[in-house]
Short mmCIF file of N, CA and C in Angstrom, two decimals:
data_model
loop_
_atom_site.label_atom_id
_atom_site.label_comp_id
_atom_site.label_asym_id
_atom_site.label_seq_id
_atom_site.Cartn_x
_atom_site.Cartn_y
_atom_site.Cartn_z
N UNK A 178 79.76 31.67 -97.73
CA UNK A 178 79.68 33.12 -97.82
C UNK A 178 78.24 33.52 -98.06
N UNK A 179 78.02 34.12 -97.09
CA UNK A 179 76.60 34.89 -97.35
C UNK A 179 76.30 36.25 -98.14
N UNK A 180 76.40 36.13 -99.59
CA UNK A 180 76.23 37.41 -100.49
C UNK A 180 75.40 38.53 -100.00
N UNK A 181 74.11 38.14 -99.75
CA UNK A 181 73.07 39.04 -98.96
C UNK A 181 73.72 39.99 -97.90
N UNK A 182 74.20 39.07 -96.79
CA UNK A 182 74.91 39.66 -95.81
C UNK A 182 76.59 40.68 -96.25
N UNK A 183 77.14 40.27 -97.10
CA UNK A 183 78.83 39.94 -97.38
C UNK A 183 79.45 39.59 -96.35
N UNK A 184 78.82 38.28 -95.78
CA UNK A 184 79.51 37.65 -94.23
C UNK A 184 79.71 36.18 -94.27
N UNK A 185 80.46 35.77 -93.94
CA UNK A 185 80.97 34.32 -93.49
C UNK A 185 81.34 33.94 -92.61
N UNK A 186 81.02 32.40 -92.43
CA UNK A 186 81.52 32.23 -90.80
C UNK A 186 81.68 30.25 -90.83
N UNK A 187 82.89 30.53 -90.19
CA UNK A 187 83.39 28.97 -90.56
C UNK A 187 83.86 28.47 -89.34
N UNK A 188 83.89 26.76 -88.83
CA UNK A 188 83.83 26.62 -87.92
C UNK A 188 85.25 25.59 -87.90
N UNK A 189 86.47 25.92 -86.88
CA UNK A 189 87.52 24.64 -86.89
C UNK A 189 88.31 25.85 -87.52
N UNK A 190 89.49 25.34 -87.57
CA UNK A 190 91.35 25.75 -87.76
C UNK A 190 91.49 26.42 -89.09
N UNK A 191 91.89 27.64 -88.44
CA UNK A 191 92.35 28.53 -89.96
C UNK A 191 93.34 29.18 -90.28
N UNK A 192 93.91 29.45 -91.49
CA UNK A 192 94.89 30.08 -91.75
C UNK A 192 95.21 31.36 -92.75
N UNK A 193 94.91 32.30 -92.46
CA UNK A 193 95.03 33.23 -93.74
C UNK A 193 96.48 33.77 -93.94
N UNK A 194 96.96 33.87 -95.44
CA UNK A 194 98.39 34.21 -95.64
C UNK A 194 98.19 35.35 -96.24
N UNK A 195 98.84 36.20 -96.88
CA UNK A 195 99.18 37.32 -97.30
C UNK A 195 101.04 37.39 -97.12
N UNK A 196 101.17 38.36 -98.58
CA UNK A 196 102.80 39.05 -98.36
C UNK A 196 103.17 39.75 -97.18
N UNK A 197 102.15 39.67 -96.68
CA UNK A 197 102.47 41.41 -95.65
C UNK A 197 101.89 40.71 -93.73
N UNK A 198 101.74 39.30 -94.08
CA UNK A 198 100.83 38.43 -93.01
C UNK A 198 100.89 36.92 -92.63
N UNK A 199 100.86 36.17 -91.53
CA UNK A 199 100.30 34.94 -91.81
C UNK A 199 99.38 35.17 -90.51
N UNK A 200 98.11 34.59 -90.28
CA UNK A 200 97.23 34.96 -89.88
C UNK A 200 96.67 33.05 -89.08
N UNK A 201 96.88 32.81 -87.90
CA UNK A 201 96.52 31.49 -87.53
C UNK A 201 95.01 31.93 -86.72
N UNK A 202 93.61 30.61 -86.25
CA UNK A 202 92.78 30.88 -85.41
C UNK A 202 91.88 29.93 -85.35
N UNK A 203 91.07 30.09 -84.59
CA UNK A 203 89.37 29.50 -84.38
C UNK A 203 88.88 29.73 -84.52
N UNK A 204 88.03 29.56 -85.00
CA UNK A 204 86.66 29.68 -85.81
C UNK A 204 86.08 31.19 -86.07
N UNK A 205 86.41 31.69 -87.41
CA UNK A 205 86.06 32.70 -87.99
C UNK A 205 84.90 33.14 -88.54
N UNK A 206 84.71 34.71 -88.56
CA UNK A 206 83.59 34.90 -88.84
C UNK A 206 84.53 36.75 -89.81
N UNK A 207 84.17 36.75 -90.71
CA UNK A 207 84.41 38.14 -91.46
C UNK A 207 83.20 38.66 -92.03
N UNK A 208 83.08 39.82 -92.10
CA UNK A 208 82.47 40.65 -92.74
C UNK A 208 82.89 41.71 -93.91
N UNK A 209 82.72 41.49 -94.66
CA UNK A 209 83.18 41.90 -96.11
C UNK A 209 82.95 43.79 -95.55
N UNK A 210 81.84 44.05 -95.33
CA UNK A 210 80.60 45.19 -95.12
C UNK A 210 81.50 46.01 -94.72
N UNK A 211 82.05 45.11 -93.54
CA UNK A 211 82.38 46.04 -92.21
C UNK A 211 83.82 46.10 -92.15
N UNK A 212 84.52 45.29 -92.96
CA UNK A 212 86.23 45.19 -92.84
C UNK A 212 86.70 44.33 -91.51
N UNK A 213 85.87 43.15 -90.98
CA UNK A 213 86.21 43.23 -89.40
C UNK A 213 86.34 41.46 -89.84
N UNK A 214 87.61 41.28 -89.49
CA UNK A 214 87.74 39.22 -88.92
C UNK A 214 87.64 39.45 -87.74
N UNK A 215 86.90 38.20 -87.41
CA UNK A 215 86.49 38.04 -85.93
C UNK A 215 86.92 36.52 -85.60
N UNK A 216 87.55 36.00 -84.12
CA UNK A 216 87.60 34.75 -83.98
C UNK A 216 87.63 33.97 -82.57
N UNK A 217 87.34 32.85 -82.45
CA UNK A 217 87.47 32.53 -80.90
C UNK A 217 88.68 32.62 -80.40
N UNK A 218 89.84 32.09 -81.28
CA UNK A 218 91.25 32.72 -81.10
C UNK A 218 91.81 33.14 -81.99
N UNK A 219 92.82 33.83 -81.86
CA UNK A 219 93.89 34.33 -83.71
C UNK A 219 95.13 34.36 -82.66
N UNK A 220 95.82 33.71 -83.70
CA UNK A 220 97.47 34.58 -83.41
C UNK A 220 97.88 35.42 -84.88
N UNK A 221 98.39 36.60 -85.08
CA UNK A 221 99.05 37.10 -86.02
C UNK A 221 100.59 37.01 -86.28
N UNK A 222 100.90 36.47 -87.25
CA UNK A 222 102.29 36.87 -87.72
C UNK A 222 102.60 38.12 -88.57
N UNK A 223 103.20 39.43 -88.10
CA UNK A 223 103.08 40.47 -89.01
C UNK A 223 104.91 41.14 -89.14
N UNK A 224 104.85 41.04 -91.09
CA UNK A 224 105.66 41.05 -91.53
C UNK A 224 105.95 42.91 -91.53
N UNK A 225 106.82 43.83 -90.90
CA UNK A 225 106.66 44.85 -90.69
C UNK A 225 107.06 45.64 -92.00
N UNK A 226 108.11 45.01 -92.78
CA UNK A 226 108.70 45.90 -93.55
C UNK A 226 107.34 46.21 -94.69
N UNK A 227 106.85 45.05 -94.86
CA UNK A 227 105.55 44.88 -95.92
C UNK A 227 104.40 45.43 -95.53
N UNK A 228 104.26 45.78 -94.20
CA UNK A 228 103.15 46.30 -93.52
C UNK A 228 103.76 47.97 -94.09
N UNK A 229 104.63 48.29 -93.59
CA UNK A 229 105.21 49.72 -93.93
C UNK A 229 105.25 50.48 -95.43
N UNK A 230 105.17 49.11 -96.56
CA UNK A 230 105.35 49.35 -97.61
C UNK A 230 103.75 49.67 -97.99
N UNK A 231 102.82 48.88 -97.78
CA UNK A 231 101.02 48.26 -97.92
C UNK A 231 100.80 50.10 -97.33
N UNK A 232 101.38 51.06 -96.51
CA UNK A 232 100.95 51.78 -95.60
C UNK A 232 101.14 53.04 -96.56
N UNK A 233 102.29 53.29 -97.59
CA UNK A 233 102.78 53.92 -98.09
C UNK A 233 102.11 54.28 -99.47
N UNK A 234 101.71 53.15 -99.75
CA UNK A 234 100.48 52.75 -100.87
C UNK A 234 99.04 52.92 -100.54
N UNK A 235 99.26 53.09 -99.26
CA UNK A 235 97.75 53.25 -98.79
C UNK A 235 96.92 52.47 -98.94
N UNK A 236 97.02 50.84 -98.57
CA UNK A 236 96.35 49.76 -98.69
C UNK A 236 95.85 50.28 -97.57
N UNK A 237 94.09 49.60 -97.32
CA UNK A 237 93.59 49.29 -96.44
C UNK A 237 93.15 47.44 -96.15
N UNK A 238 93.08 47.29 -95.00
CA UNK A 238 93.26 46.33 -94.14
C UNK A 238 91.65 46.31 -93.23
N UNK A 239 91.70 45.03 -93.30
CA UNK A 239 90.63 44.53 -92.28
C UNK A 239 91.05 44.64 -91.02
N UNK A 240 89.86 44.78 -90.04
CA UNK A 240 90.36 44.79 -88.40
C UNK A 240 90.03 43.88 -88.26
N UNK A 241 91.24 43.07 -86.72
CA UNK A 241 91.12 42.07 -86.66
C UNK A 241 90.66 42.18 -84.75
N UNK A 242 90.10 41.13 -84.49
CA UNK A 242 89.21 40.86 -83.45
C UNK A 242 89.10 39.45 -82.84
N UNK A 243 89.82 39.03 -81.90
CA UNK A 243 89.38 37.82 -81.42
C UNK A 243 89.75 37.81 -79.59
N UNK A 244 89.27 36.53 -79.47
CA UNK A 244 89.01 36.21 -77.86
C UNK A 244 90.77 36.09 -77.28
N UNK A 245 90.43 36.45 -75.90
CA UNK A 245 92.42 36.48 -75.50
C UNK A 245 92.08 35.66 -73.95
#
């Protein structure tokens, strides 16, 4: 993690989980700054009822971005 920047970037197989998510891909890159995951691939698993609930509460969420 680059503090200076608030950016990271990692190379090989990833997985991010969350209640509301499971999040598979290639090689990531996020930006804290900007709210944005970026990747060579992602697949998303999205849990709707928890997404609906996160929405109601007014969570905010990172955008997600990768190669298709």
């Amino acid at each position: 993690y680059n503090h200076k920047e608030q950016n990271f970037k990692g190379k090989g197989r990833f997985i991010l989980t969350s209640k509301d998510s499971k999040i598979e891909g290639l090689d990531i890159s996020y930006s804290h700054a900007l709210a944005i995951i970026e990747a060579q691939s992602i697949q998303a698993h999205l849990f709707l009822d928890e997404i609906k609930q996160s929405q109601k509460e007014k969570k905010k969420f990172p955008t997600f971005k990768g190669g298709f």
